[in-house]
Tab-separated table of C-alpha atoms in Angstrom:
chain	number	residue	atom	x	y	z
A	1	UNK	CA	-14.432	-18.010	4.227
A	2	UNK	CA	-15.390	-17.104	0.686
A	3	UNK	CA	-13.845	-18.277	-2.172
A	4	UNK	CA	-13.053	-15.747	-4.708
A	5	UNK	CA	-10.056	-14.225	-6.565
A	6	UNK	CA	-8.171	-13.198	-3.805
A	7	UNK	CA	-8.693	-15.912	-1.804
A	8	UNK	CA	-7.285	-18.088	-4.740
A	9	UNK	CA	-4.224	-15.757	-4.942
A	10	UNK	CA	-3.735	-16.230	-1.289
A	11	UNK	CA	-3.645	-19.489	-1.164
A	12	UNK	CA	-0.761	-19.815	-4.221
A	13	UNK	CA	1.011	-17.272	-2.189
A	14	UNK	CA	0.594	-19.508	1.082
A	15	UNK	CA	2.128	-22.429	-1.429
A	16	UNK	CA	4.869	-20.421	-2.893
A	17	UNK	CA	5.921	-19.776	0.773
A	18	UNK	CA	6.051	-22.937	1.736
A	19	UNK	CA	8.232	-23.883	-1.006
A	20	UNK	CA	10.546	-21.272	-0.419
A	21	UNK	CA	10.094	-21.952	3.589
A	22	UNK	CA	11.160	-25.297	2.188
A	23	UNK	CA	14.077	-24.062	0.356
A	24	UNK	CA	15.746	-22.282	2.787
A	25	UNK	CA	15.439	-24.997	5.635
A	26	UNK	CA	17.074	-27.510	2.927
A	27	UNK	CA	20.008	-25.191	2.073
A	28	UNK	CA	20.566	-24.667	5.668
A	29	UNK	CA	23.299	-27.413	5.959
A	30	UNK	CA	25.109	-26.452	3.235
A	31	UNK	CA	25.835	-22.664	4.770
A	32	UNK	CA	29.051	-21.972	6.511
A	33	UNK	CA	28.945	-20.600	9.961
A	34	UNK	CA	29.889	-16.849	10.540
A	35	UNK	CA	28.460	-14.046	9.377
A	36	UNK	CA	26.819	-15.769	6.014
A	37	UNK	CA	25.427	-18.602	8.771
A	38	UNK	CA	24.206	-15.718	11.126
A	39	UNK	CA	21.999	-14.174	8.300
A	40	UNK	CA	21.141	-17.232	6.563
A	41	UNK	CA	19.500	-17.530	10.470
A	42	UNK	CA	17.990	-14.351	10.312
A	43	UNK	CA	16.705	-14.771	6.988
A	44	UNK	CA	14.787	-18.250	7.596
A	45	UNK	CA	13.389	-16.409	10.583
A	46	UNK	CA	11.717	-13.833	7.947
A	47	UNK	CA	10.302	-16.412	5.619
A	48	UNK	CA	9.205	-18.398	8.529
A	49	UNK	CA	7.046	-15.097	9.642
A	50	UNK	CA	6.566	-14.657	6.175
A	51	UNK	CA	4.621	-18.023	5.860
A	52	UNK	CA	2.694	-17.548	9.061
A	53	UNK	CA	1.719	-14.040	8.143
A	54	UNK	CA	0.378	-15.086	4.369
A	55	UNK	CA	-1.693	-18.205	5.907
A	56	UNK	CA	-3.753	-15.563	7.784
A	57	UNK	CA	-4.263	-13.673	4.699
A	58	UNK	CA	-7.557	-16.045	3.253
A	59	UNK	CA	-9.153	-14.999	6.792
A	60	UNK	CA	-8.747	-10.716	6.201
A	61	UNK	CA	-12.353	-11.111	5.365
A	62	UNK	CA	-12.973	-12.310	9.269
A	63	UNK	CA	-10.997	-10.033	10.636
A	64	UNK	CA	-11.481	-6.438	11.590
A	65	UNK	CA	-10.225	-3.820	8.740
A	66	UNK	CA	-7.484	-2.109	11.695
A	67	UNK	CA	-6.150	-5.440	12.524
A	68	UNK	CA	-5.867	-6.264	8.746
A	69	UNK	CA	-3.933	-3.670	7.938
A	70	UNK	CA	-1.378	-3.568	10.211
A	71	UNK	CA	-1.262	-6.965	9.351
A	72	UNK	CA	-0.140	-6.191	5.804
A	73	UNK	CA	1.718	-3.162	7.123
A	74	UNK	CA	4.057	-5.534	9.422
A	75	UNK	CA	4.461	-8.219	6.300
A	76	UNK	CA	5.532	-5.081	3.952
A	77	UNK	CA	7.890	-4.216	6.824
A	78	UNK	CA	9.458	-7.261	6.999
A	79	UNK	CA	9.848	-7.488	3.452
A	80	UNK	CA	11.898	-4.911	3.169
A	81	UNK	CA	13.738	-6.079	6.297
A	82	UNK	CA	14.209	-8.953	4.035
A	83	UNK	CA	15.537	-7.237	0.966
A	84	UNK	CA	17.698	-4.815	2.461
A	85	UNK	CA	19.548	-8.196	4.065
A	86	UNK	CA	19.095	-10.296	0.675
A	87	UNK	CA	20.820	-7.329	-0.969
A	88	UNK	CA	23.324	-6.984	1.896
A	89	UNK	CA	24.296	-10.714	1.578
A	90	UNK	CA	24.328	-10.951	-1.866
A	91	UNK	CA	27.328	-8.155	-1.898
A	92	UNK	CA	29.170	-9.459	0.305
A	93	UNK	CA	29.532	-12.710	-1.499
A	94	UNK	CA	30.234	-10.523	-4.608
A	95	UNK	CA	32.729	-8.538	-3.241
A	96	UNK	CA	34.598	-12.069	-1.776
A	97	UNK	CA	33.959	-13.492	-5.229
A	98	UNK	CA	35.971	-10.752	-7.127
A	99	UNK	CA	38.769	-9.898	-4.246
């Protein structure tokens, strides 16, 4: 594995993931159960894949360029998997804030 730029941008993304990996495991026991519980689940799932997905990317240079991108394909996928239910959630608890 080379060291260069990207390599050193990888590997703050890897850290910023596990912090946030971190975060969401530690909030866990404050979340109520039903439907803010079920995606608070499906959520830490996403960052979990999240973190597995960015500690392969130092290696893209190993790897073939067809595997590499669907690599990144599959983590943009899931990103927006994980907005559109970040966005989703956050509503809801707007619209029980103000009702």
């Amino acid at each position: 594995m080379k060291f260069d730029v990207s390599t050193a941008i990888s590997m703050l993304a890897i850290l910023v993931m596990f912090y946030c990996l971190w975060l969401v495991l530690a909030l866990r026991k404050n979340i109520p159960g039903g439907v803010v519980g079920s995606t608070w689940k499906t959520l830490t799932s996403l960052v979990i894949l999240f973190t597995l997905g960015y500690l392969v990317t130092p290696f893209f240079g190993m790897l073939p360029a067809m595997l590499t991108n669907v690599i990144v394909s599959l983590i943009f996928l899931f990103g927006a998997i994980y907005v559109v239910i970040t966005v989703k959630l956050i509503y809801r608890i707007i619209e029980e804030l103000a009702g």
